[in-house]
């Protein structure tokens, strides 16, 4: 047997280390479909409890929408369950190309290529389009999947301070000698909920002849007047060279992602991107569901508008109650607690009151920046938000943090 | 060579620090301490090369060699 006691001990020691550092992650089992209210088994083995969910990426409340489920059933019936092949052998159906065209239309781009996930899109795109003669210049807070993608790419990399356009310009000047320069950022930052300055970035990229890349995973479907994304909000539709996004959040929440943008860049991904070449694409049942999601969003902005109203109510309520929030206007609303233990205790107390929200702390966020990240959905009705707000205030009073500044909270609990 | 260390330290604070981690000294671990991530090292390398008119081979530009201002000074002097 190759799995000797010595090998086993190595892993056991590593797992113990993770546990002792307080970084051990445990799944919580949900016994219902994804929705504003879910049934959660926590702790493991206990009876499922019905709670209001304020930590899902289900921004538009489409994860369990009847029309999306119906479309998924139809896809299953007419196109089957699996592909059993990668795209370029016999794993491309008509509906895969139909979805690529619809995504291009929705995002206002020239072409789109599907990936099994946005993680795969980010992992594959840079290696497919850049060489060692090129430079990737990324915001220092980009998503982990982008960092992994950059690691897989032979191009050099550099960073600029988060959302600091003067620093970005310096970097574009510093690397003026490179063959290709790509500026890389998220549209909406998942931990802080702030939005990229895409208009300023697009102008800089034009000035310095650089490509502009944006991950729109936390934007597609609801940011901008018609939900096209951050590029719509910033008035630069058509000026983004590479967009990656996911179907695993607002756009139905199942799985799958894509690279969308300039025709030649998409074609390079089709020829060279390894996650596209060496794994099956999105299953037909999911493709059919996403097609229906895009139809729903193209017909009406009702859900996106409701999300905006819900977000305003939630931010206003938490602010007036005296919580310290991260600035922004997106449905990602981080409630800052600064101390990791406080964040975990706060989350547990919320759960006891029927509210499901998770504490985030180092290394997911910087040291001393622990928080409860709340995420609002169009699936929330006002009574959900009112109940959740009441619970936050009740727990906030318990820990005496309402009306306190960042410094005061840190003095009370440490960071 | 106090001047060289001061210049490098000033650059590191300006380039990589914010108000919450600006208490960097000559001995503060930059890479292993999480202040400078491996992706951001290229700026530091280019700064040193331009400032001191040297060329640092990629093989020598390791995270260990860049980990403190003191170590960076040793590295720069090697290639001067």
PDB file of N, CA and C in Angstrom, chain A residues 278-376:
ATOM      1  N   UNK A 278      -9.528  20.809 -22.968  1.00  0.00           N
ATOM      2  CA  UNK A 278      -9.351  19.520 -22.288  1.00  0.00           C
ATOM      3  C   UNK A 278     -10.418  19.201 -21.245  1.00  0.00           C
ATOM      4  N   UNK A 279     -11.555  19.858 -21.329  1.00  0.00           N
ATOM      5  CA  UNK A 279     -12.660  19.418 -20.463  1.00  0.00           C
ATOM      6  C   UNK A 279     -14.000  19.679 -21.156  1.00  0.00           C
ATOM      7  N   UNK A 280     -15.009  18.954 -20.728  1.00  0.00           N
ATOM      8  CA  UNK A 280     -16.330  19.139 -21.316  1.00  0.00           C
ATOM      9  C   UNK A 280     -16.838  20.539 -21.015  1.00  0.00           C
ATOM     10  N   UNK A 281     -17.660  21.042 -21.897  1.00  0.00           N
ATOM     11  CA  UNK A 281     -18.234  22.355 -21.649  1.00  0.00           C
ATOM     12  C   UNK A 281     -19.484  22.223 -20.774  1.00  0.00           C
ATOM     13  N   UNK A 282     -20.276  23.287 -20.727  1.00  0.00           N
ATOM     14  CA  UNK A 282     -21.440  23.324 -19.842  1.00  0.00           C
ATOM     15  C   UNK A 282     -22.501  22.312 -20.308  1.00  0.00           C
ATOM     16  N   UNK A 283     -23.087  21.600 -19.359  1.00  0.00           N
ATOM     17  CA  UNK A 283     -24.091  20.578 -19.699  1.00  0.00           C
ATOM     18  C   UNK A 283     -25.339  21.227 -20.323  1.00  0.00           C
ATOM     19  N   UNK A 284     -25.987  20.508 -21.245  1.00  0.00           N
ATOM     20  CA  UNK A 284     -27.144  21.079 -21.958  1.00  0.00           C
ATOM     21  C   UNK A 284     -28.238  21.595 -21.023  1.00  0.00           C
ATOM     22  N   UNK A 285     -28.441  20.908 -19.909  1.00  0.00           N
ATOM     23  CA  UNK A 285     -29.497  21.323 -18.998  1.00  0.00           C
ATOM     24  C   UNK A 285     -29.209  22.728 -18.459  1.00  0.00           C
ATOM     25  N   UNK A 286     -27.949  23.017 -18.213  1.00  0.00           N
ATOM     26  CA  UNK A 286     -27.572  24.345 -17.706  1.00  0.00           C
ATOM     27  C   UNK A 286     -27.618  25.380 -18.833  1.00  0.00           C
ATOM     28  N   UNK A 287     -27.137  24.993 -20.009  1.00  0.00           N
ATOM     29  CA  UNK A 287     -27.176  25.915 -21.157  1.00  0.00           C
ATOM     30  C   UNK A 287     -28.621  26.374 -21.400  1.00  0.00           C
ATOM     31  N   UNK A 288     -29.540  25.438 -21.350  1.00  0.00           N
ATOM     32  CA  UNK A 288     -30.953  25.779 -21.597  1.00  0.00           C
ATOM     33  C   UNK A 288     -31.473  26.731 -20.524  1.00  0.00           C
ATOM     34  N   UNK A 289     -31.071  26.511 -19.295  1.00  0.00           N
ATOM     35  CA  UNK A 289     -31.494  27.404 -18.211  1.00  0.00           C
ATOM     36  C   UNK A 289     -30.939  28.812 -18.392  1.00  0.00           C
ATOM     37  N   UNK A 290     -29.660  28.914 -18.762  1.00  0.00           N
ATOM     38  CA  UNK A 290     -29.038  30.241 -18.929  1.00  0.00           C
ATOM     39  C   UNK A 290     -29.676  30.979 -20.111  1.00  0.00           C
ATOM     40  N   UNK A 291     -29.994  30.241 -21.174  1.00  0.00           N
ATOM     41  CA  UNK A 291     -30.661  30.884 -22.319  1.00  0.00           C
ATOM     42  C   UNK A 291     -31.963  31.542 -21.876  1.00  0.00           C
ATOM     43  N   UNK A 292     -32.697  30.842 -21.022  1.00  0.00           N
ATOM     44  CA  UNK A 292     -33.967  31.400 -20.529  1.00  0.00           C
ATOM     45  C   UNK A 292     -33.713  32.605 -19.619  1.00  0.00           C
ATOM     46  N   UNK A 293     -32.666  32.525 -18.794  1.00  0.00           N
ATOM     47  CA  UNK A 293     -32.306  33.652 -17.921  1.00  0.00           C
ATOM     48  C   UNK A 293     -32.054  34.903 -18.766  1.00  0.00           C
ATOM     49  N   UNK A 294     -31.279  34.747 -19.845  1.00  0.00           N
ATOM     50  CA  UNK A 294     -30.960  35.907 -20.679  1.00  0.00           C
ATOM     51  C   UNK A 294     -32.212  36.456 -21.363  1.00  0.00           C
ATOM     52  N   UNK A 295     -33.143  35.584 -21.718  1.00  0.00           N
ATOM     53  CA  UNK A 295     -34.430  36.048 -22.268  1.00  0.00           C
ATOM     54  C   UNK A 295     -35.168  36.888 -21.238  1.00  0.00           C
ATOM     55  N   UNK A 296     -35.240  36.370 -20.014  1.00  0.00           N
ATOM     56  CA  UNK A 296     -35.955  37.090 -18.942  1.00  0.00           C
ATOM     57  C   UNK A 296     -35.335  38.473 -18.733  1.00  0.00           C
ATOM     58  N   UNK A 297     -34.025  38.521 -18.704  1.00  0.00           N
ATOM     59  CA  UNK A 297     -33.342  39.796 -18.422  1.00  0.00           C
ATOM     60  C   UNK A 297     -33.406  40.764 -19.601  1.00  0.00           C
ATOM     61  N   UNK A 298     -33.528  40.222 -20.805  1.00  0.00           N
ATOM     62  CA  UNK A 298     -33.619  41.096 -21.982  1.00  0.00           C
ATOM     63  C   UNK A 298     -35.017  41.674 -22.138  1.00  0.00           C
ATOM     64  N   UNK A 299     -36.006  40.976 -21.585  1.00  0.00           N
ATOM     65  CA  UNK A 299     -37.390  41.449 -21.720  1.00  0.00           C
ATOM     66  C   UNK A 299     -37.721  42.551 -20.720  1.00  0.00           C
ATOM     67  N   UNK A 300     -37.115  42.515 -19.551  1.00  0.00           N
ATOM     68  CA  UNK A 300     -37.499  43.450 -18.494  1.00  0.00           C
ATOM     69  C   UNK A 300     -36.356  43.673 -17.515  1.00  0.00           C
ATOM     70  N   UNK A 301     -36.304  44.896 -16.965  1.00  0.00           N
ATOM     71  CA  UNK A 301     -35.294  45.168 -15.942  1.00  0.00           C
ATOM     72  C   UNK A 301     -35.905  45.087 -14.542  1.00  0.00           C
ATOM     73  N   UNK A 302     -37.091  44.512 -14.458  1.00  0.00           N
ATOM     74  CA  UNK A 302     -37.845  44.456 -13.198  1.00  0.00           C
ATOM     75  C   UNK A 302     -37.016  43.872 -12.041  1.00  0.00           C
ATOM     76  N   UNK A 303     -36.361  42.761 -12.291  1.00  0.00           N
ATOM     77  CA  UNK A 303     -35.620  42.096 -11.206  1.00  0.00           C
ATOM     78  C   UNK A 303     -34.399  42.911 -10.789  1.00  0.00           C
ATOM     79  N   UNK A 304     -33.717  43.439 -11.783  1.00  0.00           N
ATOM     80  CA  UNK A 304     -32.546  44.254 -11.502  1.00  0.00           C
ATOM     81  C   UNK A 304     -32.954  45.525 -10.745  1.00  0.00           C
ATOM     82  N   UNK A 305     -34.095  46.103 -11.115  1.00  0.00           N
ATOM     83  CA  UNK A 305     -34.594  47.316 -10.441  1.00  0.00           C
ATOM     84  C   UNK A 305     -34.987  47.004  -8.991  1.00  0.00           C
ATOM     85  N   UNK A 306     -35.613  45.848  -8.814  1.00  0.00           N
ATOM     86  CA  UNK A 306     -36.004  45.460  -7.444  1.00  0.00           C
ATOM     87  C   UNK A 306     -34.753  45.241  -6.579  1.00  0.00           C
ATOM     88  N   UNK A 307     -33.731  44.639  -7.180  1.00  0.00           N
ATOM     89  CA  UNK A 307     -32.480  44.436  -6.450  1.00  0.00           C
ATOM     90  C   UNK A 307     -31.886  45.771  -6.008  1.00  0.00           C
ATOM     91  N   UNK A 308     -31.957  46.740  -6.894  1.00  0.00           N
ATOM     92  CA  UNK A 308     -31.415  48.070  -6.563  1.00  0.00           C
ATOM     93  C   UNK A 308     -32.180  48.673  -5.384  1.00  0.00           C
ATOM     94  N   UNK A 309     -33.498  48.543  -5.411  1.00  0.00           N
ATOM     95  CA  UNK A 309     -34.315  49.083  -4.308  1.00  0.00           C
ATOM     96  C   UNK A 309     -34.019  48.335  -3.003  1.00  0.00           C
ATOM     97  N   UNK A 310     -33.952  47.024  -3.085  1.00  0.00           N
ATOM     98  CA  UNK A 310     -33.627  46.225  -1.885  1.00  0.00           C
ATOM     99  C   UNK A 310     -32.268  46.623  -1.303  1.00  0.00           C
ATOM    100  N   UNK A 311     -31.302  46.820  -2.202  1.00  0.00           N
ATOM    101  CA  UNK A 311     -29.954  47.186  -1.752  1.00  0.00           C
ATOM    102  C   UNK A 311     -29.960  48.534  -1.049  1.00  0.00           C
ATOM    103  N   UNK A 312     -30.695  49.500  -1.624  1.00  0.00           N
ATOM    104  CA  UNK A 312     -30.782  50.832  -0.991  1.00  0.00           C
ATOM    105  C   UNK A 312     -31.372  50.716   0.404  1.00  0.00           C
ATOM    106  N   UNK A 313     -32.465  49.934   0.544  1.00  0.00           N
ATOM    107  CA  UNK A 313     -33.116  49.752   1.852  1.00  0.00           C
ATOM    108  C   UNK A 313     -32.137  49.145   2.853  1.00  0.00           C
ATOM    109  N   UNK A 314     -31.404  48.143   2.398  1.00  0.00           N
ATOM    110  CA  UNK A 314     -30.502  47.402   3.282  1.00  0.00           C
ATOM    111  C   UNK A 314     -29.332  48.279   3.739  1.00  0.00           C
ATOM    112  N   UNK A 315     -28.715  48.965   2.803  1.00  0.00           N
ATOM    113  CA  UNK A 315     -27.589  49.846   3.159  1.00  0.00           C
ATOM    114  C   UNK A 315     -28.045  50.973   4.086  1.00  0.00           C
ATOM    115  N   UNK A 316     -29.203  51.549   3.764  1.00  0.00           N
ATOM    116  CA  UNK A 316     -29.716  52.663   4.581  1.00  0.00           C
ATOM    117  C   UNK A 316     -30.021  52.173   5.999  1.00  0.00           C
ATOM    118  N   UNK A 317     -30.668  51.003   6.098  1.00  0.00           N
ATOM    119  CA  UNK A 317     -31.038  50.458   7.404  1.00  0.00           C
ATOM    120  C   UNK A 317     -29.823  50.170   8.268  1.00  0.00           C
ATOM    121  N   UNK A 318     -28.814  49.544   7.670  1.00  0.00           N
ATOM    122  CA  UNK A 318     -27.597  49.212   8.433  1.00  0.00           C
ATOM    123  C   UNK A 318     -26.829  50.482   8.817  1.00  0.00           C
ATOM    124  N   UNK A 319     -26.789  51.433   7.903  1.00  0.00           N
ATOM    125  CA  UNK A 319     -26.071  52.687   8.183  1.00  0.00           C
ATOM    126  C   UNK A 319     -26.765  53.439   9.325  1.00  0.00           C
ATOM    127  N   UNK A 320     -28.082  53.561   9.236  1.00  0.00           N
ATOM    128  CA  UNK A 320     -28.823  54.288  10.276  1.00  0.00           C
ATOM    129  C   UNK A 320     -28.732  53.575  11.631  1.00  0.00           C
ATOM    130  N   UNK A 321     -28.587  52.255  11.590  1.00  0.00           N
ATOM    131  CA  UNK A 321     -28.463  51.508  12.851  1.00  0.00           C
ATOM    132  C   UNK A 321     -27.101  51.745  13.507  1.00  0.00           C
ATOM    133  N   UNK A 322     -26.142  52.227  12.715  1.00  0.00           N
ATOM    134  CA  UNK A 322     -24.834  52.550  13.289  1.00  0.00           C
ATOM    135  C   UNK A 322     -23.747  51.535  13.002  1.00  0.00           C
ATOM    136  N   UNK A 323     -23.946  50.685  12.003  1.00  0.00           N
ATOM    137  CA  UNK A 323     -22.883  49.739  11.616  1.00  0.00           C
ATOM    138  C   UNK A 323     -21.841  50.449  10.746  1.00  0.00           C
ATOM    139  N   UNK A 324     -20.614  49.925  10.776  1.00  0.00           N
ATOM    140  CA  UNK A 324     -19.579  50.420   9.870  1.00  0.00           C
ATOM    141  C   UNK A 324     -19.651  49.564   8.602  1.00  0.00           C
ATOM    142  N   UNK A 325     -19.948  50.183   7.454  1.00  0.00           N
ATOM    143  CA  UNK A 325     -20.044  49.454   6.195  1.00  0.00           C
ATOM    144  C   UNK A 325     -18.904  49.878   5.280  1.00  0.00           C
ATOM    145  N   UNK A 326     -18.632  49.040   4.270  1.00  0.00           N
ATOM    146  CA  UNK A 326     -17.748  49.456   3.190  1.00  0.00           C
ATOM    147  C   UNK A 326     -18.575  50.310   2.236  1.00  0.00           C
ATOM    148  N   UNK A 327     -17.998  51.403   1.746  1.00  0.00           N
ATOM    149  CA  UNK A 327     -18.731  52.267   0.814  1.00  0.00           C
ATOM    150  C   UNK A 327     -19.050  51.514  -0.475  1.00  0.00           C
ATOM    151  N   UNK A 328     -20.125  51.927  -1.124  1.00  0.00           N
ATOM    152  CA  UNK A 328     -20.468  51.331  -2.405  1.00  0.00           C
ATOM    153  C   UNK A 328     -21.956  51.384  -2.638  1.00  0.00           C
ATOM    154  N   UNK A 329     -22.373  50.920  -3.820  1.00  0.00           N
ATOM    155  CA  UNK A 329     -23.807  50.897  -4.099  1.00  0.00           C
ATOM    156  C   UNK A 329     -24.235  49.567  -4.715  1.00  0.00           C
ATOM    157  N   UNK A 330     -23.396  48.543  -4.546  1.00  0.00           N
ATOM    158  CA  UNK A 330     -23.722  47.232  -5.112  1.00  0.00           C
ATOM    159  C   UNK A 330     -24.423  46.365  -4.049  1.00  0.00           C
ATOM    160  N   UNK A 331     -25.001  45.245  -4.455  1.00  0.00           N
ATOM    161  CA  UNK A 331     -25.690  44.370  -3.484  1.00  0.00           C
ATOM    162  C   UNK A 331     -24.746  43.622  -2.549  1.00  0.00           C
ATOM    163  N   UNK A 332     -23.448  43.803  -2.724  1.00  0.00           N
ATOM    164  CA  UNK A 332     -22.475  43.243  -1.767  1.00  0.00           C
ATOM    165  C   UNK A 332     -22.258  44.306  -0.689  1.00  0.00           C
ATOM    166  N   UNK A 333     -22.742  44.017   0.510  1.00  0.00           N
ATOM    167  CA  UNK A 333     -22.689  45.017   1.589  1.00  0.00           C
ATOM    168  C   UNK A 333     -21.909  44.419   2.772  1.00  0.00           C
ATOM    169  N   UNK A 334     -20.626  44.732   2.885  1.00  0.00           N
ATOM    170  CA  UNK A 334     -19.836  44.171   3.983  1.00  0.00           C
ATOM    171  C   UNK A 334     -20.070  44.960   5.279  1.00  0.00           C
ATOM    172  N   UNK A 335     -20.437  44.231   6.331  1.00  0.00           N
ATOM    173  CA  UNK A 335     -20.611  44.829   7.659  1.00  0.00           C
ATOM    174  C   UNK A 335     -19.295  44.609   8.397  1.00  0.00           C
ATOM    175  N   UNK A 336     -18.563  45.686   8.651  1.00  0.00           N
ATOM    176  CA  UNK A 336     -17.196  45.565   9.155  1.00  0.00           C
ATOM    177  C   UNK A 336     -17.184  45.341  10.669  1.00  0.00           C
ATOM    178  N   UNK A 337     -16.466  44.272  11.075  1.00  0.00           N
ATOM    179  CA  UNK A 337     -16.333  43.944  12.499  1.00  0.00           C
ATOM    180  C   UNK A 337     -14.856  43.921  12.922  1.00  0.00           C
ATOM    181  N   UNK A 338     -13.946  43.796  11.963  1.00  0.00           N
ATOM    182  CA  UNK A 338     -12.488  43.932  12.143  1.00  0.00           C
ATOM    183  C   UNK A 338     -11.836  42.759  12.872  1.00  0.00           C
ATOM    184  N   UNK A 339     -12.519  42.148  13.826  1.00  0.00           N
ATOM    185  CA  UNK A 339     -11.954  41.049  14.615  1.00  0.00           C
ATOM    186  C   UNK A 339     -12.544  39.715  14.147  1.00  0.00           C
ATOM    187  N   UNK A 340     -11.671  38.712  13.915  1.00  0.00           N
ATOM    188  CA  UNK A 340     -12.108  37.431  13.358  1.00  0.00           C
ATOM    189  C   UNK A 340     -13.084  36.699  14.281  1.00  0.00           C
ATOM    190  N   UNK A 341     -12.796  36.690  15.582  1.00  0.00           N
ATOM    191  CA  UNK A 341     -13.675  35.958  16.508  1.00  0.00           C
ATOM    192  C   UNK A 341     -15.031  36.657  16.600  1.00  0.00           C
ATOM    193  N   UNK A 342     -14.999  37.971  16.630  1.00  0.00           N
ATOM    194  CA  UNK A 342     -16.261  38.712  16.670  1.00  0.00           C
ATOM    195  C   UNK A 342     -17.111  38.392  15.433  1.00  0.00           C
ATOM    196  N   UNK A 343     -16.457  38.305  14.275  1.00  0.00           N
ATOM    197  CA  UNK A 343     -17.179  37.993  13.037  1.00  0.00           C
ATOM    198  C   UNK A 343     -17.827  36.609  13.118  1.00  0.00           C
ATOM    199  N   UNK A 344     -17.087  35.655  13.702  1.00  0.00           N
ATOM    200  CA  UNK A 344     -17.644  34.292  13.809  1.00  0.00           C
ATOM    201  C   UNK A 344     -18.782  34.235  14.834  1.00  0.00           C
ATOM    202  N   UNK A 345     -18.600  34.917  15.964  1.00  0.00           N
ATOM    203  CA  UNK A 345     -19.646  34.921  17.000  1.00  0.00           C
ATOM    204  C   UNK A 345     -20.903  35.633  16.499  1.00  0.00           C
ATOM    205  N   UNK A 346     -20.669  36.727  15.774  1.00  0.00           N
ATOM    206  CA  UNK A 346     -21.786  37.517  15.240  1.00  0.00           C
ATOM    207  C   UNK A 346     -22.607  36.649  14.279  1.00  0.00           C
ATOM    208  N   UNK A 347     -21.906  35.917  13.418  1.00  0.00           N
ATOM    209  CA  UNK A 347     -22.569  35.047  12.441  1.00  0.00           C
ATOM    210  C   UNK A 347     -23.401  33.969  13.150  1.00  0.00           C
ATOM    211  N   UNK A 348     -22.839  33.404  14.202  1.00  0.00           N
ATOM    212  CA  UNK A 348     -23.540  32.342  14.937  1.00  0.00           C
ATOM    213  C   UNK A 348     -24.809  32.895  15.600  1.00  0.00           C
ATOM    214  N   UNK A 349     -24.692  34.081  16.188  1.00  0.00           N
ATOM    215  CA  UNK A 349     -25.868  34.702  16.825  1.00  0.00           C
ATOM    216  C   UNK A 349     -26.947  35.028  15.800  1.00  0.00           C
ATOM    217  N   UNK A 350     -26.518  35.468  14.631  1.00  0.00           N
ATOM    218  CA  UNK A 350     -27.496  35.753  13.566  1.00  0.00           C
ATOM    219  C   UNK A 350     -28.245  34.479  13.187  1.00  0.00           C
ATOM    220  N   UNK A 351     -27.486  33.390  13.096  1.00  0.00           N
ATOM    221  CA  UNK A 351     -28.101  32.109  12.730  1.00  0.00           C
ATOM    222  C   UNK A 351     -29.155  31.701  13.765  1.00  0.00           C
ATOM    223  N   UNK A 352     -28.832  31.910  15.028  1.00  0.00           N
ATOM    224  CA  UNK A 352     -29.806  31.588  16.093  1.00  0.00           C
ATOM    225  C   UNK A 352     -31.089  32.401  15.923  1.00  0.00           C
ATOM    226  N   UNK A 353     -30.947  33.598  15.338  1.00  0.00           N
ATOM    227  CA  UNK A 353     -32.123  34.460  15.121  1.00  0.00           C
ATOM    228  C   UNK A 353     -32.757  34.228  13.739  1.00  0.00           C
ATOM    229  N   UNK A 354     -32.275  33.216  13.022  1.00  0.00           N
ATOM    230  CA  UNK A 354     -32.901  32.856  11.736  1.00  0.00           C
ATOM    231  C   UNK A 354     -32.333  33.574  10.530  1.00  0.00           C
ATOM    232  N   UNK A 355     -31.103  34.095  10.677  1.00  0.00           N
ATOM    233  CA  UNK A 355     -30.461  34.800   9.553  1.00  0.00           C
ATOM    234  C   UNK A 355     -29.143  34.118   9.225  1.00  0.00           C
ATOM    235  N   UNK A 356     -28.967  33.778   7.942  1.00  0.00           N
ATOM    236  CA  UNK A 356     -27.756  33.079   7.519  1.00  0.00           C
ATOM    237  C   UNK A 356     -26.811  34.049   6.819  1.00  0.00           C
ATOM    238  N   UNK A 357     -25.723  34.394   7.490  1.00  0.00           N
ATOM    239  CA  UNK A 357     -24.697  35.276   6.926  1.00  0.00           C
ATOM    240  C   UNK A 357     -23.361  34.836   7.519  1.00  0.00           C
ATOM    241  N   UNK A 358     -22.348  34.849   6.703  1.00  0.00           N
ATOM    242  CA  UNK A 358     -21.078  34.240   7.087  1.00  0.00           C
ATOM    243  C   UNK A 358     -20.025  35.294   7.430  1.00  0.00           C
ATOM    244  N   UNK A 359     -19.204  34.971   8.421  1.00  0.00           N
ATOM    245  CA  UNK A 359     -18.085  35.838   8.762  1.00  0.00           C
ATOM    246  C   UNK A 359     -16.897  35.550   7.848  1.00  0.00           C
ATOM    247  N   UNK A 360     -16.239  36.609   7.384  1.00  0.00           N
ATOM    248  CA  UNK A 360     -15.033  36.458   6.562  1.00  0.00           C
ATOM    249  C   UNK A 360     -13.861  37.081   7.307  1.00  0.00           C
ATOM    250  N   UNK A 361     -12.745  36.383   7.325  1.00  0.00           N
ATOM    251  CA  UNK A 361     -11.578  36.910   8.021  1.00  0.00           C
ATOM    252  C   UNK A 361     -10.310  36.430   7.316  1.00  0.00           C
ATOM    253  N   UNK A 362      -9.142  36.889   7.801  1.00  0.00           N
ATOM    254  CA  UNK A 362      -7.867  36.533   7.189  1.00  0.00           C
ATOM    255  C   UNK A 362      -7.749  35.000   7.042  1.00  0.00           C
ATOM    256  N   UNK A 363      -7.279  34.469   5.939  1.00  0.00           N
ATOM    257  CA  UNK A 363      -6.647  35.145   4.796  1.00  0.00           C
ATOM    258  C   UNK A 363      -7.598  35.531   3.662  1.00  0.00           C
ATOM    259  N   UNK A 364      -8.911  35.296   3.826  1.00  0.00           N
ATOM    260  CA  UNK A 364      -9.836  35.639   2.730  1.00  0.00           C
ATOM    261  C   UNK A 364      -9.889  37.151   2.548  1.00  0.00           C
ATOM    262  N   UNK A 365      -9.831  37.888   3.658  1.00  0.00           N
ATOM    263  CA  UNK A 365      -9.728  39.348   3.615  1.00  0.00           C
ATOM    264  C   UNK A 365      -8.464  39.720   4.400  1.00  0.00           C
ATOM    265  N   UNK A 366      -7.964  40.956   4.245  1.00  0.00           N
ATOM    266  CA  UNK A 366      -6.720  41.299   4.954  1.00  0.00           C
ATOM    267  C   UNK A 366      -6.863  41.183   6.472  1.00  0.00           C
ATOM    268  N   UNK A 367      -5.722  40.991   7.141  1.00  0.00           N
ATOM    269  CA  UNK A 367      -5.685  40.931   8.598  1.00  0.00           C
ATOM    270  C   UNK A 367      -6.327  42.199   9.181  1.00  0.00           C
ATOM    271  N   UNK A 368      -7.198  42.029  10.168  1.00  0.00           N
ATOM    272  CA  UNK A 368      -7.817  43.198  10.790  1.00  0.00           C
ATOM    273  C   UNK A 368      -8.988  43.768  10.007  1.00  0.00           C
ATOM    274  N   UNK A 369      -9.446  43.040   8.982  1.00  0.00           N
ATOM    275  CA  UNK A 369     -10.569  43.537   8.175  1.00  0.00           C
ATOM    276  C   UNK A 369     -11.725  42.524   8.189  1.00  0.00           C
ATOM    277  N   UNK A 370     -11.858  41.784   9.297  1.00  0.00           N
ATOM    278  CA  UNK A 370     -12.921  40.770   9.383  1.00  0.00           C
ATOM    279  C   UNK A 370     -14.290  41.431   9.261  1.00  0.00           C
ATOM    280  N   UNK A 371     -15.210  40.676   8.738  1.00  0.00           N
ATOM    281  CA  UNK A 371     -16.517  41.237   8.410  1.00  0.00           C
ATOM    282  C   UNK A 371     -17.582  40.163   8.255  1.00  0.00           C
ATOM    283  N   UNK A 372     -18.850  40.590   8.243  1.00  0.00           N
ATOM    284  CA  UNK A 372     -19.926  39.745   7.747  1.00  0.00           C
ATOM    285  C   UNK A 372     -20.249  40.294   6.369  1.00  0.00           C
ATOM    286  N   UNK A 373     -20.071  39.476   5.335  1.00  0.00           N
ATOM    287  CA  UNK A 373     -20.409  39.959   3.991  1.00  0.00           C
ATOM    288  C   UNK A 373     -21.861  39.619   3.711  1.00  0.00           C
ATOM    289  N   UNK A 374     -22.685  40.639   3.540  1.00  0.00           N
ATOM    290  CA  UNK A 374     -24.080  40.377   3.195  1.00  0.00           C
ATOM    291  C   UNK A 374     -24.270  40.599   1.698  1.00  0.00           C
ATOM    292  N   UNK A 375     -25.150  39.814   1.114  1.00  0.00           N
ATOM    293  CA  UNK A 375     -25.453  39.924  -0.310  1.00  0.00           C
ATOM    294  C   UNK A 375     -26.966  39.926  -0.492  1.00  0.00           C
ATOM    295  N   UNK A 376     -27.431  40.989  -1.095  1.00  0.00           N
ATOM    296  CA  UNK A 376     -28.872  41.183  -1.246  1.00  0.00           C
ATOM    297  C   UNK A 376     -29.331  40.599  -2.572  1.00  0.00           C
TER     298      UNK A 376
END
